Amino acid sequence: MDKKTYDRGDIEITWCPGCGNYPLLESLKGALAGLGLDPGEVVVVSGIGQAAKTPHYLRCHMFNGLHGRAVPLATGVKAANRHMTVLAIGGDGDMYGEGGNHFLHAIRRNPDITNLVHNNMVYGLTKGQASPTSPLGMVTPVQVHGVAAEPINPLAVAITVGATFVARAFTGDGEGTVSIIQEAIKHRGYALVDILQPCVTYNRVNTFQWFSERTYHLDESHDPRDMMGALKVAMDRERLALGILYASPGKPTFEDTLPVYARSPEPLHRRRVDRALLGEHIGEKI
Amino acid sequence: MDKKTYDRGDIEITWCPGCGNYPLLESLKGALAGLGLDPGEVVVVSGIGQAAKTPHYLRCHMFNGLHGRAVPLATGVKAANRHMTVLAIGGDGDMYGEGGNHFLHAIRRNPDITNLVHNNMVYGLTKGQASPTSPLGMVTPVQVHGVAAEPINPLAVAITVGATFVARAFTGDGEGTVSIIQEAIKHRGYALVDILQPCVTYNRVNTFQWFSERTYHLDESHDPRDMMGALKVAMDRERLALGILYASPGKPTFEDTLPVYARSPEPLHRRRVDRALLGEHIGEKI
Amino acid sequence: MADRMDERVRDVTIVVGGEAGQGIQTIEFILTRVLKRSGYHVFATKEYMSRIRGGSNSTLIRVGSQRVPANVDRIDLLVPLDSGALTHLAGRISKDTLIIGEKKALKTEHNCVDIPFAAMAEEAGGKIYANTVAIGFLCGILEADLAILENYLKEYFGRKGKEIVARNVQAAGTGYRAGGEMRSAGRVAFSIDRDPSVAGNLLVSGAEAVSLGAISGGCRFISSYPMSPGTAILTYLSRHSEKFGIVAEQAEDEIAAVNMAVGASYAGARAMVTTSGGGFALMEEGVSLAGITETPLVIHLGQRPGPATGMATRTEQADLDLALYAGHGEFPRIIYAPGRTEDAFVLTHRAFNMADRYQVPVFVLTDQYFLDSYYSTSSLGDDAVFNEDHVIETDESYMRYRLTEDGISPRGVPGFGTGLVAVDSHEHTEEGHITEEIGVRNAMMDKRMGKIRAILADSVPPVLTGPEDYRVLVVGWGSNFHIIAEAVQLLRKDDISCLHFSQVFPLPPDTAELLDRAEVTVVVENNFGGQFARLLRAHTGFEAGHRILQYDGRPFCSELLARKILKIARRN
Amino acid sequence: MADRMDERVRDVTIVVGGEAGQGIQTIEFILTRVLKRSGYHVFATKEYMSRIRGGSNSTLIRVGSQRVPANVDRIDLLVPLDSGALTHLAGRISKDTLIIGEKKALKTEHNCVDIPFAAMAEEAGGKIYANTVAIGFLCGILEADLAILENYLKEYFGRKGKEIVARNVQAAGTGYRAGGEMRSAGRVAFSIDRDPSVAGNLLVSGAEAVSLGAISGGCRFISSYPMSPGTAILTYLSRHSEKFGIVAEQAEDEIAAVNMAVGASYAGARAMVTTSGGGFALMEEGVSLAGITETPLVIHLGQRPGPATGMATRTEQADLDLALYAGHGEFPRIIYAPGRTEDAFVLTHRAFNMADRYQVPVFVLTDQYFLDSYYSTSSLGDDAVFNEDHVIETDESYMRYRLTEDGISPRGVPGFGTGLVAVDSHEHTEEGHITEEIGVRNAMMDKRMGKIRAILADSVPPVLTGPEDYRVLVVGWGSNFHIIAEAVQLLRKDDISCLHFSQVFPLPPDTAELLDRAEVTVVVENNFGGQFARLLRAHTGFEAGHRILQYDGRPFCSELLARKILKIARRN
Ligand SMILES: Cc1ncc(C[n+]2csc(CCOP(=O)(O)OP(=O)(O)O)c2C)c(N)n1
Ligand SMILES: Cc1ncc(C[n+]2csc(CCOP(=O)(O)OP(=O)(O)O)c2C)c(N)n1
Ligand code: SF4
Ligand code: SF4
Ligand SMILES: [Mg+2]
Ligand SMILES: [Mg+2]
């Protein structure tokens, strides 16, 4: 399928020129088209932020929700209709800051959704404050004396919480990003892809070059089924591995555990109330 | 100091007979008294739940706040007055469920507070629903088909997020609990003590015996400064280590990084506005 | 005011008090069912502390020849399971209260019939059967049918084995005989007529009625975080999730809960959340999201006293304002506050239809008193309800926010039809994409807010009880329905009526007219501020002359309320 | 209505439009300062899209002989930095608008003076100086002082090195001369008197005034999560945190923010949060906590259009209801909505005193328009304010919630004195420990709610502008102060006055009386529902005859508002 299938046509994209979100958007379109997914079977949910504008630039179903809340919203969408391919997209602030609790618990719940985090290590849309992934010492309009809180390590956290698919991509690596996103979508269960994305306007520390110098591709020697091995790679803050750090397929998804789908995969909106059964049930209250 | 110093006298304690919270309360009093802390220098903050009732049973300063929010509240208290010894107490639902986001970010921020989590692996006060630490398969009034979400591993998460003091205690081990709490209080920075606490009313799986059979004490062979080693111990869900899994002192605390304390440790409530300085500052707007 | 003794003939109020964990609930459960099956109207309500064991709780059971489903202060028969119950209920024990139990253990100076439940239980096999003796005793005193009691005990204890059943039957019999003897001895003066048709009545609590209304309304998704008294709905739907095909998920917090529900609703599942004030406060941003995205959402808000944690297991009606103005920005909403269990069923059902019809958040506002009370009723009205279907199959030209005459854009869901469904929390175009354009903003605000007109025309009118040509009008809303009705009935005045609102927002169209007709208006509310009275004033300009407010965490009592109403009626 | 040309003599409205990132802000910044130092009154406000680069934004600068600090629709001089600005502002360009710029590039049919800024900039060293040329040009046309402009450029660009300074000075000079020539050619008809005293005036934005008021009020702790337009206060206090000894913490979310602030306040630090509607919705449970624990808390709520994400960088006054009823349960609160920058300073200062005095949450309710606007003013009133000290040193008998006559319990903090300070989110005893006891509950509710009486007596009265014996009263609140004042002034009618509320809750005691005196009342609000009008009705019974509402995300314009008021005044 041509990735143009996902183009919305002549629309204005409001990111800054040179922003890492542009190549990311292209990778995402490529990944979706490459999997042969019809836009009608794809639902892209997002929070609020620069990254979270992404669904407006895609021709498919979309729900641009609240800052920090894309993951529970996507969980609800998927639970109501298993036939949909559901992605939850947002920035590092969106997903690890405001949405931090959902990050933890979505992993535990394991809905079959793909979580793409545009990690530019800064709050873009609100003009450059520190995000949970901002490096120590980074000076911002609020962190005037430099960031003092330890940056979060989302990949390591995801692994310890029990995520079954954990990967890192870099917008500078279009091809790699496409294939990682595709693997993440194909994975049954919650899949995290943390995508290093330079913000040319507000992050003067973690630039394209900074990322280029520190990233490397995982090769065959890396076993994505070895949890402690993956954790070790994830804990390395000096050299940033690109690729699938951890993947352990086979765990039941959230939807698998729902009794509504025990007998039928039919989307919930197609179902009607069994009034006879309800009548019987109410009769038990006599 | 006699631990009776911390007794509130003739008050009614509303926990169920046999609840693990009773020995825990005693250990806590013992730990505070043992450190020679005057009740006037101790502030105990809690959320809502059975565990969170604890401060009502202690003679010291207390703030019984909202479900899930003890940690940010305690952070505010400590930031406003460094002279106080501040504890944040609550249940597993309180701290890892509703309060999950604060758990992550308090670790990053590293305020000098002690976080005691009464981990009974169930929601006690609300009558027996699953908590984030409830074991897979546990049947409850809401999880009627058994818990389906992977229990969270708070110690492992804390370590990957960068906590500098991570310990586990068990109410069945009073002495051990006293000394772990004391070490946690003495530690400069955020200290997590996850305390295994049997709930005799709602948790029929993780009973006193269940805990007794699975817990063991860390011995000298364990190096609490070895992060990956600690992580390995924390990741073990079969055998539950008691003691200090990880301790890495020396990291600046949140308060250390605050410019208000650069020149003076004086509590904020003692400070007065420098009107001359303000006048000068306003004058710059001409 | 009516003669109390006269009332007493028609109905008896029994209170059982004791510690949490002593079995009050079991007594209430069995007793109400056996009495109902014996042909008596029953009503039960409870009050309890926020703790799992110990403390002092009580349940109130009214038994009558007619329906008496309202809380009262008076206690005719008091069964204290421990002496703490006497202290706890001291303020409500009068000279007419008959205390039943072991006099020595209770050490009371009140009117006490010495019945050694524990000793009687020992006969049947152990102290553990004391509660069953008490049940038997109460059945005996009330002339319930012994066979029905025995059968019910067999049903109830069946899975515990024959021996347990036999002992319970024996204990009940012992009690029953003692009760009968006391009755024969003329120590009690009830004469409650039986109504055989009551045997076939339902016993449904407020919480069950809301839950059943949700199932009936086609609820397919509930995500919530436990919080008293809202939890009951989550528990009920969880328990029956397989049977009725419902996703019932305990979320990590209330924010996740509301966002999951909005997501499920976007995908076409009728969705709800249930919570209480504090949890709801956390959901407000999500309610605003439902508002601007026009995603149907049903919110059950079970009120309890605030602020903050307040009194977790008590009752109050102080979150009307909260529901009314929840969420930032302006968007339409509907608030139902059922007063009767039947209303709770029908209105919760209706909430799902209305949410879908107008694509707005709809509240079902209850409280602890309402949720924890139940009474005999012939039907929930489930035959009269049906589910509307407002989801359309989309085609390629589909636009989620198409501007239409009535402001309602046909609602598509992903995967049903060939259209794409784009939904946005920003102000958006007809296609559902972000915009800041003035013209579009105005059109979208007008479209959303304009729906209020149609919603108004589709109102649930208030219920007037009493004469049409009232001089005094007692106004209530939500859980106060029966309490006010009984209070006014006790007064036996032909110029006092009650007007009860179960749709509290928007105010039904004829509200002002109904209020204006009264010379004296009294608004009765379980809160400090008189929130409904203020709502009436803000929207109709009508200022209620009098307000009867109570904010101690307890429901009104009909006879005490009657006195307050009478005082106002007499003076004005 | 007054003759527009006549107005024009006294003040000129300049609009600079272009993409985000093109330097509009710099032009505005330098121009307003140079003009003010030259003796002109200035006012500036901006409107912008929710994006970092591109789009189309604009800033409006009014220059006058007198203070004219209100938004207007008309544009006298338009400086479009790109052709997009003309499209963006098309609706506001009239035959009287003079467009200044490179005619060819702008391709406009409107009245355009061809000034090749880019080419002129090349002379000075490059296109990059085009904005400075424009600044110079505007100064020239307005007869600002060239020396002041040159000095200011030296100051402003000083740290960039001599060459940059020299080129800017040169560019400005080129522009200045061109402006002067145009003026001499008689193409503009302003005659704005200079007032030398203005040179010493302050230029303080709404956001700065709130921030300075907070510092002045003794704020020691601010914890917040970024959200437009609330962020500005966090940024300001962060920038000056070291100087003024303030803990300024960016929290992980709004819930953490409010709970941290409550914790800090409990420990004795004057504490605040700043946010906007969506973030505030998440804080409501925390506000309720402050309510029941009687912990002082100041909340700055910068409104923007909702629902949900709405229009993130636009303005609205639609969260009055939200602030008013935020949090579950009932507790007293105070809401200030400053209308002038001086008020913002004084009332934010006062908010801290009142929060401490009454131990209640106090809101400072602003909006994007207010926060982003500024004008010349002689003083903020900082000489008149002082900080009260309400924290006591405790002794061993200390009880945090001691019942007192006026409901105010002396407030101790941990570590100051020998007492213990126990605070509880449940209903609590005088000692601060959990209780469910009816008597205590009632006493505590009465105590807390009773504080409203004292708060009322301690009100900030509304400001009446215009004759005392008005026939028509135009009522406003918050950011509308100057817009309404100018609108009414434009009408020059001696029977129309304006009444502005900066304390919107509780309503000051004389409110009803002031409203009743008018024959015709018009409430002007930047929202859909007329929230303040409803508040007036709910609390005073007074129904405003007319409402002028706007909810398109933009502030009112004084001359357009004047027309609407006139229409109403004429017809009634
Ligand atoms: C509840 C709430 N709080 C705050 C905001 C304001 N806000 C919008 S985007 C954003 C952060 C953006 O950072 P990030 O998520 O990293 O996305 P980016 O812009 O960097 O892609 C914030 C704080 C909001 N919209 N809602
Ligand atoms: C915002 C909010 N949501 C929900 C509740 C209800 N609630 C009170 S305690 C509790 C959970 C208790 O579990 P846990 O924290 O594990 O404490 P435990 O009782 O087991 O000690 C809940 C859900 C609340 N008080 N506030
Ligand atoms: S601010 Fe940064 S992240 Fe946002 S669009 Fe610009 S470059 Fe991209
Ligand atoms: S319910 Fe469980 S945790 Fe709570 S008091 Fe009882 S035993 Fe303890
Ligand atoms: Mg970011
Ligand atoms: Mg627990």
mmCIF file of C-alpha atoms in Angstrom, chain C residues 128-250:
data_model
loop_
_atom_site.group_PDB
_atom_site.id
_atom_site.type_symbol
_atom_site.label_atom_id
_atom_site.label_comp_id
_atom_site.label_asym_id
_atom_site.label_seq_id
_atom_site.Cartn_x
_atom_site.Cartn_y
_atom_site.Cartn_z
ATOM 1 C CA ILE C 128 -23.074 -18.597 66.530
ATOM 2 C CA TYR C 129 -26.807 -19.144 66.040
ATOM 3 C CA ALA C 130 -27.806 -16.163 68.178
ATOM 4 C CA ASN C 131 -28.514 -14.036 65.135
ATOM 5 C CA THR C 132 -30.803 -16.698 63.747
ATOM 6 C CA VAL C 133 -32.632 -16.820 67.080
ATOM 7 C CA ALA C 134 -33.113 -13.080 66.812
ATOM 8 C CA ILE C 135 -34.449 -13.430 63.285
ATOM 9 C CA GLY C 136 -36.866 -16.073 64.501
ATOM 10 C CA PHE C 137 -37.890 -13.925 67.415
ATOM 11 C CA LEU C 138 -38.659 -10.946 65.214
ATOM 12 C CA CYS C 139 -40.592 -13.149 62.804
ATOM 13 C CA GLY C 140 -42.554 -14.521 65.731
ATOM 14 C CA ILE C 141 -43.402 -11.149 67.141
ATOM 15 C CA LEU C 142 -44.519 -9.975 63.713
ATOM 16 C CA GLU C 143 -46.463 -13.113 62.952
ATOM 17 C CA ALA C 144 -44.489 -13.929 59.867
ATOM 18 C CA ASP C 145 -44.978 -17.332 58.368
ATOM 19 C CA LEU C 146 -42.740 -19.885 60.097
ATOM 20 C CA ALA C 147 -42.711 -22.203 57.103
ATOM 21 C CA ILE C 148 -41.502 -19.387 54.885
ATOM 22 C CA LEU C 149 -38.777 -18.617 57.386
ATOM 23 C CA GLU C 150 -37.694 -22.221 57.536
ATOM 24 C CA ASN C 151 -37.679 -22.555 53.790
ATOM 25 C CA TYR C 152 -35.702 -19.412 53.401
ATOM 26 C CA LEU C 153 -33.104 -20.589 55.883
ATOM 27 C CA LYS C 154 -32.781 -23.821 53.940
ATOM 28 C CA GLU C 155 -32.252 -21.854 50.768
ATOM 29 C CA TYR C 156 -29.826 -19.456 52.379
ATOM 30 C CA PHE C 157 -27.667 -21.924 54.281
ATOM 31 C CA GLY C 158 -28.154 -24.763 51.800
ATOM 32 C CA ARG C 159 -24.629 -24.864 50.476
ATOM 33 C CA LYS C 160 -23.238 -25.029 54.008
ATOM 34 C CA GLY C 161 -24.622 -28.535 54.511
ATOM 35 C CA LYS C 162 -27.563 -30.166 56.196
ATOM 36 C CA GLU C 163 -26.378 -29.851 59.749
ATOM 37 C CA ILE C 164 -25.924 -26.138 59.567
ATOM 38 C CA VAL C 165 -29.340 -25.814 57.970
ATOM 39 C CA ALA C 166 -30.961 -27.919 60.680
ATOM 40 C CA ARG C 167 -29.380 -25.933 63.476
ATOM 41 C CA ASN C 168 -30.423 -22.676 61.952
ATOM 42 C CA VAL C 169 -33.951 -23.947 61.543
ATOM 43 C CA GLN C 170 -33.953 -25.043 65.159
ATOM 44 C CA ALA C 171 -32.571 -21.726 66.386
ATOM 45 C CA ALA C 172 -35.122 -19.831 64.338
ATOM 46 C CA GLY C 173 -37.901 -21.937 65.740
ATOM 47 C CA THR C 174 -36.789 -21.257 69.304
ATOM 48 C CA GLY C 175 -36.760 -17.584 68.613
ATOM 49 C CA TYR C 176 -40.032 -17.684 66.749
ATOM 50 C CA ARG C 177 -41.810 -19.284 69.654
ATOM 51 C CA ALA C 178 -40.402 -16.758 72.106
ATOM 52 C CA GLY C 179 -41.549 -13.952 69.838
ATOM 53 C CA GLY C 180 -44.983 -15.449 69.561
ATOM 54 C CA GLU C 181 -45.243 -15.743 73.314
ATOM 55 C CA MET C 182 -44.326 -12.138 73.794
ATOM 56 C CA ARG C 183 -46.908 -11.141 71.257
ATOM 57 C CA SER C 184 -49.575 -13.258 72.959
ATOM 58 C CA ALA C 185 -48.616 -11.726 76.267
ATOM 59 C CA GLY C 186 -49.812 -8.463 74.773
ATOM 60 C CA ARG C 187 -46.510 -6.677 75.107
ATOM 61 C CA VAL C 188 -46.695 -5.340 71.593
ATOM 62 C CA ALA C 189 -49.541 -3.632 69.856
ATOM 63 C CA PHE C 190 -48.969 -3.986 66.157
ATOM 64 C CA SER C 191 -51.540 -5.154 63.822
ATOM 65 C CA ILE C 192 -50.055 -5.237 60.409
ATOM 66 C CA ASP C 193 -52.237 -6.503 57.657
ATOM 67 C CA ARG C 194 -50.680 -8.859 55.212
ATOM 68 C CA ASP C 195 -50.966 -8.313 51.516
ATOM 69 C CA PRO C 196 -50.387 -11.600 49.711
ATOM 70 C CA SER C 197 -49.394 -9.801 46.524
ATOM 71 C CA VAL C 198 -46.332 -8.378 48.255
ATOM 72 C CA ALA C 199 -44.827 -11.842 48.363
ATOM 73 C CA GLY C 200 -44.137 -11.508 44.647
ATOM 74 C CA ASN C 201 -42.601 -8.059 44.992
ATOM 75 C CA LEU C 202 -39.010 -7.304 44.229
ATOM 76 C CA LEU C 203 -36.498 -6.275 46.846
ATOM 77 C CA VAL C 204 -34.038 -4.057 45.088
ATOM 78 C CA SER C 205 -31.669 -1.558 46.639
ATOM 79 C CA GLY C 206 -30.885 1.797 45.114
ATOM 80 C CA ALA C 207 -27.493 0.468 44.083
ATOM 81 C CA GLU C 208 -29.049 -2.541 42.413
ATOM 82 C CA ALA C 209 -31.635 -0.400 40.676
ATOM 83 C CA VAL C 210 -28.929 1.819 39.192
ATOM 84 C CA SER C 211 -26.947 -1.255 38.152
ATOM 85 C CA LEU C 212 -29.926 -2.947 36.579
ATOM 86 C CA GLY C 213 -30.884 0.280 34.850
ATOM 87 C CA ALA C 214 -27.388 0.398 33.397
ATOM 88 C CA ILE C 215 -27.606 -3.182 32.140
ATOM 89 C CA SER C 216 -31.024 -2.464 30.747
ATOM 90 C CA GLY C 217 -29.742 0.730 29.140
ATOM 91 C CA GLY C 218 -27.231 -1.299 27.199
ATOM 92 C CA CYS C 219 -24.158 -0.458 29.248
ATOM 93 C CA ARG C 220 -21.250 -2.395 27.743
ATOM 94 C CA PHE C 221 -18.376 -0.766 29.505
ATOM 95 C CA ILE C 222 -17.775 0.418 33.022
ATOM 96 C CA SER C 223 -14.388 1.560 34.225
ATOM 97 C CA SER C 224 -14.029 2.928 37.714
ATOM 98 C CA TYR C 225 -11.904 3.144 40.790
ATOM 99 C CA PRO C 226 -13.369 1.915 44.077
ATOM 100 C CA MET C 227 -14.900 4.625 46.215
ATOM 101 C CA SER C 228 -17.808 4.396 48.618
ATOM 102 C CA PRO C 229 -20.648 4.533 47.905
ATOM 103 C CA GLY C 230 -20.053 4.463 44.137
ATOM 104 C CA THR C 231 -18.285 1.102 44.205
ATOM 105 C CA ALA C 232 -21.522 -0.850 44.514
ATOM 106 C CA ILE C 233 -22.338 -0.319 40.833
ATOM 107 C CA LEU C 234 -18.898 -1.463 39.725
ATOM 108 C CA THR C 235 -19.208 -4.534 41.913
ATOM 109 C CA TYR C 236 -22.637 -5.402 40.572
ATOM 110 C CA LEU C 237 -21.696 -5.012 36.933
ATOM 111 C CA SER C 238 -18.467 -6.938 37.520
ATOM 112 C CA ARG C 239 -20.321 -9.799 39.098
ATOM 113 C CA HIS C 240 -22.633 -10.037 36.125
ATOM 114 C CA SER C 241 -20.180 -8.969 33.443
ATOM 115 C CA GLU C 242 -20.076 -12.356 31.793
ATOM 116 C CA LYS C 243 -23.801 -12.868 31.798
ATOM 117 C CA PHE C 244 -24.590 -9.504 30.271
ATOM 118 C CA GLY C 245 -21.507 -9.005 28.163
ATOM 119 C CA ILE C 246 -19.998 -6.031 29.924
ATOM 120 C CA VAL C 247 -16.409 -4.933 30.238
ATOM 121 C CA ALA C 248 -15.999 -3.997 33.906
ATOM 122 C CA GLU C 249 -12.555 -2.664 34.622
ATOM 123 C CA GLN C 250 -11.046 -1.345 37.807
#
